Tab-separated table of C-alpha atoms and ligand atoms in Angstrom:
chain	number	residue	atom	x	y	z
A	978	UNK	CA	-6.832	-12.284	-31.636
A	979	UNK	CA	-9.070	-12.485	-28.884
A	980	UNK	CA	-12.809	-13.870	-29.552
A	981	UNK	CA	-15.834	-11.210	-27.638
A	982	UNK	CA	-17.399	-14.489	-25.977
A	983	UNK	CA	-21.676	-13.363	-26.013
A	984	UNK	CA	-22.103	-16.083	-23.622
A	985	UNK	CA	-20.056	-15.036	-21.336
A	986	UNK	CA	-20.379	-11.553	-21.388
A	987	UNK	CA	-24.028	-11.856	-21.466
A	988	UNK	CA	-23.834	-14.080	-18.539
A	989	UNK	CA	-21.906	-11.571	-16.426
A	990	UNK	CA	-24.789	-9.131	-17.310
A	991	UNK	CA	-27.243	-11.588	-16.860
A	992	UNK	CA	-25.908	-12.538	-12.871
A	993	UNK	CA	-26.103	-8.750	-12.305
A	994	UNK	CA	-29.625	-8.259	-13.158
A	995	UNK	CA	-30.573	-11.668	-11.047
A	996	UNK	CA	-28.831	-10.189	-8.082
A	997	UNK	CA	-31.267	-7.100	-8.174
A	998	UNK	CA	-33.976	-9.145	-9.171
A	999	UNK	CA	-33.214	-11.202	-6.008
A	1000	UNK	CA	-32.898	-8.183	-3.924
A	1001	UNK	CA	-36.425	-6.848	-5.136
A	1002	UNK	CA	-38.266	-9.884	-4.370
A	1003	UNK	CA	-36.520	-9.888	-0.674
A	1004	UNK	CA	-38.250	-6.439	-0.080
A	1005	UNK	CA	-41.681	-8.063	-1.451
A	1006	UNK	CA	-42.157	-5.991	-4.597
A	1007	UNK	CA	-43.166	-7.445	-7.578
A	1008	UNK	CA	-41.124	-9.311	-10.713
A	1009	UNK	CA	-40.510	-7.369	-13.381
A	1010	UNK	CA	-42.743	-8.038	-15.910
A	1011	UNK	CA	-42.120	-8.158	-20.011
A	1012	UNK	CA	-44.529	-8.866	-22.231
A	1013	UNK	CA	-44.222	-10.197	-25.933
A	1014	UNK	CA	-46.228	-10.223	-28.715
A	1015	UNK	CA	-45.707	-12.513	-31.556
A	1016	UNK	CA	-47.851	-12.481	-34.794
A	1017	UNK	CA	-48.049	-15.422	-37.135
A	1018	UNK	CA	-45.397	-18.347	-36.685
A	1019	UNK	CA	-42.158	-16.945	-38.652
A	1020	UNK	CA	-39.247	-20.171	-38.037
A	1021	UNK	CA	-36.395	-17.001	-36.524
A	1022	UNK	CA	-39.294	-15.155	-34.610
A	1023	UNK	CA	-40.124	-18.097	-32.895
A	1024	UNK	CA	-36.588	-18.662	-32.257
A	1025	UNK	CA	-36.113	-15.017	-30.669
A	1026	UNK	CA	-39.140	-15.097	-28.886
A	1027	UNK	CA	-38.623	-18.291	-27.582
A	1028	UNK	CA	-34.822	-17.725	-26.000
A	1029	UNK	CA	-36.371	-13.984	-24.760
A	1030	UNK	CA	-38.620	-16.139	-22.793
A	1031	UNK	CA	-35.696	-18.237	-21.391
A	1032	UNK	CA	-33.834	-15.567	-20.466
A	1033	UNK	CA	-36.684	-13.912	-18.729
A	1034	UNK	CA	-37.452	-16.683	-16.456
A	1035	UNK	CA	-33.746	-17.554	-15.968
A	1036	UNK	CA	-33.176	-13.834	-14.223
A	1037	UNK	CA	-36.360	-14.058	-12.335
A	1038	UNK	CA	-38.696	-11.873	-14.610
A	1039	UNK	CA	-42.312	-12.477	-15.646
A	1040	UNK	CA	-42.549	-13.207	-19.291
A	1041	UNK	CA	-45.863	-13.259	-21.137
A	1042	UNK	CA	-46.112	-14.302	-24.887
A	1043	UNK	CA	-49.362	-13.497	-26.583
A	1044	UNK	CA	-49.723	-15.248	-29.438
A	1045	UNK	CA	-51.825	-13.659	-32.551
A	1046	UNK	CA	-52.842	-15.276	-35.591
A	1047	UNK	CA	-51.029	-14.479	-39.054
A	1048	UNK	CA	-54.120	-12.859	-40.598
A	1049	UNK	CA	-55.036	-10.651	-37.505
A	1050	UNK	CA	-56.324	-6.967	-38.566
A	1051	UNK	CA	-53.822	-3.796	-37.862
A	1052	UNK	CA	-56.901	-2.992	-35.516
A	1053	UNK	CA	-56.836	-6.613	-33.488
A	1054	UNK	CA	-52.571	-5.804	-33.179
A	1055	UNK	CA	-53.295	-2.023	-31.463
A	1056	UNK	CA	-55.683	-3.251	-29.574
A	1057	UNK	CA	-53.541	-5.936	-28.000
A	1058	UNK	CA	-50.973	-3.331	-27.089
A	1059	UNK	CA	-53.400	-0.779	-26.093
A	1060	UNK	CA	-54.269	-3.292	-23.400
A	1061	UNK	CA	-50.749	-3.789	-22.569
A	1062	UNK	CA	-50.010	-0.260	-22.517
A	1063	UNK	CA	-52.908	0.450	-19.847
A	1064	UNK	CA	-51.893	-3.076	-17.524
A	1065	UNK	CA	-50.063	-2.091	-14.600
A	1066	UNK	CA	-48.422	-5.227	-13.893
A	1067	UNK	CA	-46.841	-5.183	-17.971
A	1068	UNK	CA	-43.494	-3.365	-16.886
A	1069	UNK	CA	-41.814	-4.078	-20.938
A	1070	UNK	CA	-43.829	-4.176	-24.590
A	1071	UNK	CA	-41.756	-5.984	-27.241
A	1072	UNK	CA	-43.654	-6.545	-30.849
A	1073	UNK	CA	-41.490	-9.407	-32.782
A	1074	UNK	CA	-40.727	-7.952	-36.004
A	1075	UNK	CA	-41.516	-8.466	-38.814
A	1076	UNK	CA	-45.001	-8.122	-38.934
A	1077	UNK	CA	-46.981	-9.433	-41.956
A	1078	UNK	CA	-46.939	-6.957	-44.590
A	1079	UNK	CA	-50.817	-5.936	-43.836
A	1080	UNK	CA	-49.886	-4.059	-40.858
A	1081	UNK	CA	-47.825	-0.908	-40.709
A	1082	UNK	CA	-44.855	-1.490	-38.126
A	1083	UNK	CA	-44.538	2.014	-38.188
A	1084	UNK	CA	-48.182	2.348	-36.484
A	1085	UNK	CA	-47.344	-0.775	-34.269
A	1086	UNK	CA	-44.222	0.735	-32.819
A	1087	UNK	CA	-45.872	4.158	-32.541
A	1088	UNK	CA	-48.340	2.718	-30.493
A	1089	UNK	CA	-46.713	1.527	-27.500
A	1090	UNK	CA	-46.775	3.456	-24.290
A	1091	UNK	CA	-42.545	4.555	-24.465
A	1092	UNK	CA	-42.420	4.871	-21.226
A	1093	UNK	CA	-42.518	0.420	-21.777
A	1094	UNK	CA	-41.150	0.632	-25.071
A	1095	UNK	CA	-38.341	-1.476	-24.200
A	1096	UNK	CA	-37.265	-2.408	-27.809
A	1097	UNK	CA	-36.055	1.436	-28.052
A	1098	UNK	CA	-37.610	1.839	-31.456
A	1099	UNK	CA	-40.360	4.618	-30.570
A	1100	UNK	CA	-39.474	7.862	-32.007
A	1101	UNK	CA	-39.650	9.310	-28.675
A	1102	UNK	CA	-36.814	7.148	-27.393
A	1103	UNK	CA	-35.159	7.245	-30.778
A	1104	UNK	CA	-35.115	11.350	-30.433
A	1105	UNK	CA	-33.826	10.795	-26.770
A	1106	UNK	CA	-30.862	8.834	-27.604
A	1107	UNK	CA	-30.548	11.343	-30.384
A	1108	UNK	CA	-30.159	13.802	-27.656
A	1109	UNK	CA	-28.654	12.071	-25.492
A	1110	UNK	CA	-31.242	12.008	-22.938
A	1111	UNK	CA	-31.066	8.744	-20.720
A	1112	UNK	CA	-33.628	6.483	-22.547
A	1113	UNK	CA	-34.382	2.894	-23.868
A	1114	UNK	CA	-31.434	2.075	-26.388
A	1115	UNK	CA	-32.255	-0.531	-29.524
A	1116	UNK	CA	-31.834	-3.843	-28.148
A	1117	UNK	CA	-28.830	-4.926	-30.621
A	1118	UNK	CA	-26.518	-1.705	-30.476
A	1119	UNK	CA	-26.850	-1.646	-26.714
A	1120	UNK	CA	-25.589	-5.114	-26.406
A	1121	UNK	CA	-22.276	-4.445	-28.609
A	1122	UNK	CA	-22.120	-1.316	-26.110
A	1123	UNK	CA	-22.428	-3.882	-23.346
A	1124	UNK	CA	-20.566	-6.339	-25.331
A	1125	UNK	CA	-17.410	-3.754	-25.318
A	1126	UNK	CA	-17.655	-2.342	-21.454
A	1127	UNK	CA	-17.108	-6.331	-20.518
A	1128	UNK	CA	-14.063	-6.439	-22.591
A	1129	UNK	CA	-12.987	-2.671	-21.455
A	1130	UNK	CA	-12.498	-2.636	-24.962
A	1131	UNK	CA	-10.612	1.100	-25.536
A	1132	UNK	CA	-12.650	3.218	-28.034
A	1133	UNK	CA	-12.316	6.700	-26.879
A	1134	UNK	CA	-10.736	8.603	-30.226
A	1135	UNK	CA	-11.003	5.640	-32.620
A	1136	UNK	CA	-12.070	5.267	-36.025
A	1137	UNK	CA	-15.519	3.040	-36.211
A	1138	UNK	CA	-16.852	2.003	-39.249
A	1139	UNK	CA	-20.490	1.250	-39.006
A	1140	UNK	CA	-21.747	-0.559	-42.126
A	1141	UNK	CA	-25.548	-0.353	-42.210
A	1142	UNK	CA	-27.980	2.349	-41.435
A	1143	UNK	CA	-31.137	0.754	-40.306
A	1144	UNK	CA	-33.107	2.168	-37.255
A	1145	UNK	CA	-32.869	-0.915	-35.573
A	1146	UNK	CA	-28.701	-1.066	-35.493
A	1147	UNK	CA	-26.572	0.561	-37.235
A	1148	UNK	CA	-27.701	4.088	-36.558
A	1149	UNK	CA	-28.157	3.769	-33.421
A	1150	UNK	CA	-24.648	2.020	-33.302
A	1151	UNK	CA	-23.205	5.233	-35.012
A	1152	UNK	CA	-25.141	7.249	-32.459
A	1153	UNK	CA	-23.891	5.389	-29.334
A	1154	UNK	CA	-20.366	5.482	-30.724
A	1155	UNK	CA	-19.951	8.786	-31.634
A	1156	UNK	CA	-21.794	9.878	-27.548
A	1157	UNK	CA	-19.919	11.140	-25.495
A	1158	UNK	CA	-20.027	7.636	-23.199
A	1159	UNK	CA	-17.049	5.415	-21.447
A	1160	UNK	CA	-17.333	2.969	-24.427
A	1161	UNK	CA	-18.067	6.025	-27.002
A	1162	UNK	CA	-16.465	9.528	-28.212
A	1163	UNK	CA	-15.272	7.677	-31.626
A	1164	UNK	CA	-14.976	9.315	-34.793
A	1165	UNK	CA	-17.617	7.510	-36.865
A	1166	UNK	CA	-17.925	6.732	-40.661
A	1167	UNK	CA	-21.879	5.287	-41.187
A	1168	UNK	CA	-22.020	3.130	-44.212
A	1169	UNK	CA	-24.895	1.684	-46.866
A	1170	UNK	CA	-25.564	0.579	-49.901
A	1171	UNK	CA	-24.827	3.824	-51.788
A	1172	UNK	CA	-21.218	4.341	-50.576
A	1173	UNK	CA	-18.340	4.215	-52.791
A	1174	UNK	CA	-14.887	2.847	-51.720
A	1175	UNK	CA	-16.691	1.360	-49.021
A	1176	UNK	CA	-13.636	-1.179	-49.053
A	1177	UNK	CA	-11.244	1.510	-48.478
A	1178	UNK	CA	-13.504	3.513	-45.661
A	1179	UNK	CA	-13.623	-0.450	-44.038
A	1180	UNK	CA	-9.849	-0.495	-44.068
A	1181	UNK	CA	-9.555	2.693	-41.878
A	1182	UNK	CA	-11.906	1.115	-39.157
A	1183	UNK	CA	-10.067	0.984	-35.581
A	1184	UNK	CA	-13.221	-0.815	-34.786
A	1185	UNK	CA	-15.650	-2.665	-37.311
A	1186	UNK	CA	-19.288	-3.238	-37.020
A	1187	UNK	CA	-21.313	-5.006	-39.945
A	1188	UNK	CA	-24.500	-4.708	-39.504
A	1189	UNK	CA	-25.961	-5.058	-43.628
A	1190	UNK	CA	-27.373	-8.373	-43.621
A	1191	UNK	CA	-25.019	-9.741	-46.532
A	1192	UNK	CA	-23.484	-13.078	-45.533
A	1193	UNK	CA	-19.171	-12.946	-45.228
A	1194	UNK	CA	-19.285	-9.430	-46.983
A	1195	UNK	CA	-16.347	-8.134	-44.677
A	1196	UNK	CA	-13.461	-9.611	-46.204
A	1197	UNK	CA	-9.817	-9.757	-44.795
A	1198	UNK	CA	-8.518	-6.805	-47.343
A	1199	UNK	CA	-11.397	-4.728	-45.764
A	1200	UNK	CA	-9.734	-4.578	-41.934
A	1201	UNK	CA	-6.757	-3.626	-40.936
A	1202	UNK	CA	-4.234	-4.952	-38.547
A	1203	UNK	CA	-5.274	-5.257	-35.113
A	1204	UNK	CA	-8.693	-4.015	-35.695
A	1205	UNK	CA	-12.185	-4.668	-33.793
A	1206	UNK	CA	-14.644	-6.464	-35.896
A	1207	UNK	CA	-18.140	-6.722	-34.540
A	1208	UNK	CA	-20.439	-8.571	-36.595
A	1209	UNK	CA	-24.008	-8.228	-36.181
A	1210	UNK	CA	-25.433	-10.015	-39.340
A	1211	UNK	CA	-27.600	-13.302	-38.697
A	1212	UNK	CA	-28.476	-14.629	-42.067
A	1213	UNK	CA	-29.855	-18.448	-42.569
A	1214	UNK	CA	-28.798	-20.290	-45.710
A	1215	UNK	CA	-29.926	-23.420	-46.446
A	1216	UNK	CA	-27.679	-26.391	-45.959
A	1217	UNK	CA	-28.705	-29.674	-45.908
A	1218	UNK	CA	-25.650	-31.235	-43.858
A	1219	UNK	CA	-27.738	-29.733	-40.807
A	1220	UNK	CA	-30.100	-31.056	-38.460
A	1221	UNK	CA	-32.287	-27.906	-38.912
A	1222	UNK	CA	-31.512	-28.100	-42.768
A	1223	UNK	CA	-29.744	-24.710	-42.328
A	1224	UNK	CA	-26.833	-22.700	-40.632
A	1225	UNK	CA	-26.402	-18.604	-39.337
A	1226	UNK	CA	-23.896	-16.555	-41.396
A	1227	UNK	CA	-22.642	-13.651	-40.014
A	1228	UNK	CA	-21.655	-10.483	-42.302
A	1229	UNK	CA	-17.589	-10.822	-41.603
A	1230	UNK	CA	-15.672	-13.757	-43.387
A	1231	UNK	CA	-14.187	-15.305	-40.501
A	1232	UNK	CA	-11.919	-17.608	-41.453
A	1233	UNK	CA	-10.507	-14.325	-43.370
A	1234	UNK	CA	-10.791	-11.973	-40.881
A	1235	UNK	CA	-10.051	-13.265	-37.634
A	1236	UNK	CA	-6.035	-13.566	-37.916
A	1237	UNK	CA	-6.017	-10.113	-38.256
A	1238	UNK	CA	-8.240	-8.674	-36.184
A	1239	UNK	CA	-7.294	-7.882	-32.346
A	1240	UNK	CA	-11.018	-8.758	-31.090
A	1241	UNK	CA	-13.449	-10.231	-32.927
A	1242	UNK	CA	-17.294	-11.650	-32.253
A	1243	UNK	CA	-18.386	-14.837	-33.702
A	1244	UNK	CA	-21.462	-15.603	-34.841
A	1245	UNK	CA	-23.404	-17.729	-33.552
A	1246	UNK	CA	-22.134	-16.934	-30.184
A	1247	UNK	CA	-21.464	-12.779	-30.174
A	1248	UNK	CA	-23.944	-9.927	-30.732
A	1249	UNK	CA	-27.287	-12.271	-30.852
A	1250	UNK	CA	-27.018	-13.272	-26.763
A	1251	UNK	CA	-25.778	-9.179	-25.841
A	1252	UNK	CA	-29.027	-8.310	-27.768
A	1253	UNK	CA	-31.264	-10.452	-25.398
A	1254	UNK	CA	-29.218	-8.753	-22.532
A	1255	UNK	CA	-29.817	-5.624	-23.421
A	1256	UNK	CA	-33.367	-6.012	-23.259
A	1257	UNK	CA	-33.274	-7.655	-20.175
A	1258	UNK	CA	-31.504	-4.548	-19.093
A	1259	UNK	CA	-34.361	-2.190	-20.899
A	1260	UNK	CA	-37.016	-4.383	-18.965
A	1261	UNK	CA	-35.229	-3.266	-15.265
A	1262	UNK	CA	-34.830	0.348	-16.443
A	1263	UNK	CA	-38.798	0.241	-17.292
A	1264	UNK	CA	-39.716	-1.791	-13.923
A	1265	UNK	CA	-37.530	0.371	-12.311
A	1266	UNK	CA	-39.912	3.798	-13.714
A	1267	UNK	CA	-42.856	2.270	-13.242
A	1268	UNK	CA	-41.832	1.503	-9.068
A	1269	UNK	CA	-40.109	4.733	-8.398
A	1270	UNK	CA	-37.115	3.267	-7.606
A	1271	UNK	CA	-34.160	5.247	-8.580
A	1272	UNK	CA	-32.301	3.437	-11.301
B	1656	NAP	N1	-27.483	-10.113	-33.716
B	1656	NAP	C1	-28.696	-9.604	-33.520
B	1656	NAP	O1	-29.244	-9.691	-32.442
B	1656	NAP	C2	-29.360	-8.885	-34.646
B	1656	NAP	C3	-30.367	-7.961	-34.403
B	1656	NAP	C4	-30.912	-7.262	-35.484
B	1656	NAP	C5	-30.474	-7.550	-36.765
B	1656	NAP	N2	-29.518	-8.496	-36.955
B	1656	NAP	C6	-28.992	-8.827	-38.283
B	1656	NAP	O2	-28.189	-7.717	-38.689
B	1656	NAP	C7	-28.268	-7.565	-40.099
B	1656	NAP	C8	-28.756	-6.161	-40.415
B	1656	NAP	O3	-30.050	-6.011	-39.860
B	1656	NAP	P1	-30.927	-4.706	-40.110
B	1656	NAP	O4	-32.255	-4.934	-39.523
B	1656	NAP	O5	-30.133	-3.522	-39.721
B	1656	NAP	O6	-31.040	-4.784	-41.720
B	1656	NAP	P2	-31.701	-3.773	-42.769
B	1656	NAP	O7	-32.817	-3.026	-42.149
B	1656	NAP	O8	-31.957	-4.609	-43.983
B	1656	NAP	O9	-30.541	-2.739	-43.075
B	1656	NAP	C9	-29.401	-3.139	-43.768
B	1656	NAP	C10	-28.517	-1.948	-43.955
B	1656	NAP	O10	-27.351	-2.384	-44.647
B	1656	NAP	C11	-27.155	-1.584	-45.788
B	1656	NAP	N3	-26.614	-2.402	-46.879
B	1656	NAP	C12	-27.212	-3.437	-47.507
B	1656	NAP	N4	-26.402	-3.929	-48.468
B	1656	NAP	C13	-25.284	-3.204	-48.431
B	1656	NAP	C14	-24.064	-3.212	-49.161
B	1656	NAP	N5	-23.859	-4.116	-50.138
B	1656	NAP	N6	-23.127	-2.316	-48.864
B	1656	NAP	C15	-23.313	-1.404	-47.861
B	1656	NAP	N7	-24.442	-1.337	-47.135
B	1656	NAP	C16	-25.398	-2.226	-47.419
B	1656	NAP	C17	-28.500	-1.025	-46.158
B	1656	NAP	O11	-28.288	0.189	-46.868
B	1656	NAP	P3	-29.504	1.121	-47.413
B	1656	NAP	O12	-30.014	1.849	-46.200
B	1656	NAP	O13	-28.829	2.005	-48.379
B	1656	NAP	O14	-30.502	0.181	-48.002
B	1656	NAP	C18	-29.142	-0.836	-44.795
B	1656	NAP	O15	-28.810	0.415	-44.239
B	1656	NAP	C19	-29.190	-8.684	-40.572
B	1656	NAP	O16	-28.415	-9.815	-40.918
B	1656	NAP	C20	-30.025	-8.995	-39.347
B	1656	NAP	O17	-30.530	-10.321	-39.342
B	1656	NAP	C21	-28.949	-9.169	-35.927
């Protein structure tokens, strides 16, 4: 069993991008430039927003957080973006989800200018990957794509089980994964809550990814031998033996499900730091547009 290290992998992707970065800056263009927004004071959003940030500045891009109040109107939100949208120097738009339950996320996300929608959730780059038209790919499944090129992980004519259909990651996953890409052309089984025998389906999975948001669900008598087990889950459960009074749970058991497995991601420490590389990645890809350079 080998562990899929997100540090290091993520590392290797961020030292690439730095190296470009470094190259643009010697030519005297501009940084490129990612803006976030971040609505209300969620404990995890801060979190993500915060480490985005990090990341940002540790590659050599601008990062700008704009920071809204919990009870600002739908209206306030678009305009913010609409702003955003029309600044030249704003290369990437992220909106940290969720939103509070008075705005539509659906409106937010349809909002942003795609051609800086660097999350990958706008239906326009949603119906490119679709298609298979080059485009901005969700954050999270591009990662675990990124995730699996560093570990020339073989996929081509596997069986991946994706467990979880959200727009965010696991149908995008399934997507990716079934493309016809160096780490795709698998035969893919997409999973959720309605599917029967979904232990069974699991056991048939050359390659694993739980993405369902159900803490140690993926049990060792779920994988079989010498499978790939991704595990996307980050859930927080309380537990007072911790300085921040809780600790992450991913949605694979593994203790369980490690021995068996050939690869395997922990959590913390896997899919979390590929997801902030992949948007770093997005953010280059957008810069890149905006410039004229050829990607
Ligand atoms: N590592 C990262 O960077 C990262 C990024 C994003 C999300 N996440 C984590 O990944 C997990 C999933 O996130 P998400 O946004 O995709 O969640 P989501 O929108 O809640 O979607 C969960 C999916 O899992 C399915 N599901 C739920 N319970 C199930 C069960 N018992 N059996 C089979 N399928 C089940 C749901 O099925 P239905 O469609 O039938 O309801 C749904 O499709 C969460 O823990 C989240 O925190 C991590």
């Amino acid at each position: 069993m080998q562990i899929l290290d997100g540090k290091i992998a993520a590392a290797a992707v961020k030292e690439n991008l730095k190296k470009e970065v470094d190259i643009l800056l010697a030519q005297n263009r501009r940084a490129p430039h990612l803006a976030v927004i971040l609505v209300g004071n969620n404990g995890a959003s801060e979190t993500y927003v915060a480490s985005k940030q990090k990341n940002c500045h540790e590659i050599g891009f601008i990062s700008t957080l704009i920071r809204l109040d919990e009870n600002v109107s739908e209206e306030g939100l678009l305009s913010e973006i609409k702003k955003l949208n029309e600044d030249a120097s704003v290369d990437g738009i992220l909106v940290q989800l969720p939103l509070p339950k008075h705005i539509s996320e659906k409106k937010v996300i349809e909002s942003i200018n795609p051609n800086k929608d660097v999350d990958g959730f706008h239906p326009v780059s949603a119906g490119n990957l679709v298609l298979g038209i080059p485009t901005f790919i969700p954050a999270t499944p591009y990662g675990i794509m990124l995730m699996l090129e560093h570990y020339n992980i073989p996929t081509k004519g596997k069986h991946a089980v994706v467990i979880g259909r959200s727009n965010i990651v696991g149908r995008p996953m399934s997507i990716l994964l079934s493309s016809n890409l160096p780490h795709g052309n698998c035969t893919v089984t997409i999973c959720h809550s309605h599917t029967p025998n979904l232990e069974e389906i699991c056991a048939q999975g050359d390659i694993v990814v739980a993405a369902l948001g159900k803490p140690g669900f993926v049990k060792a008598n779920m994988v079989k031998d010498g499978a790939v087990i991704i595990d996307v889950g980050i859930t927080r459960i309380e537990d007072a033996t911790k300085k921040k009074g809780f600790r992450i749970s991913g949605d694979v058991d593994f203790e369980e499900v490690a021995p068996k497995s050939s690869y395997i991601t922990p959590v913390p420490g896997g899919v979390g730091l590929m997801t902030i590389a992949g948007l770093l990645k997005n953010t280059l890809v957008a810069y890149k547009k905006a410039e004229g350079i050829e990607a």
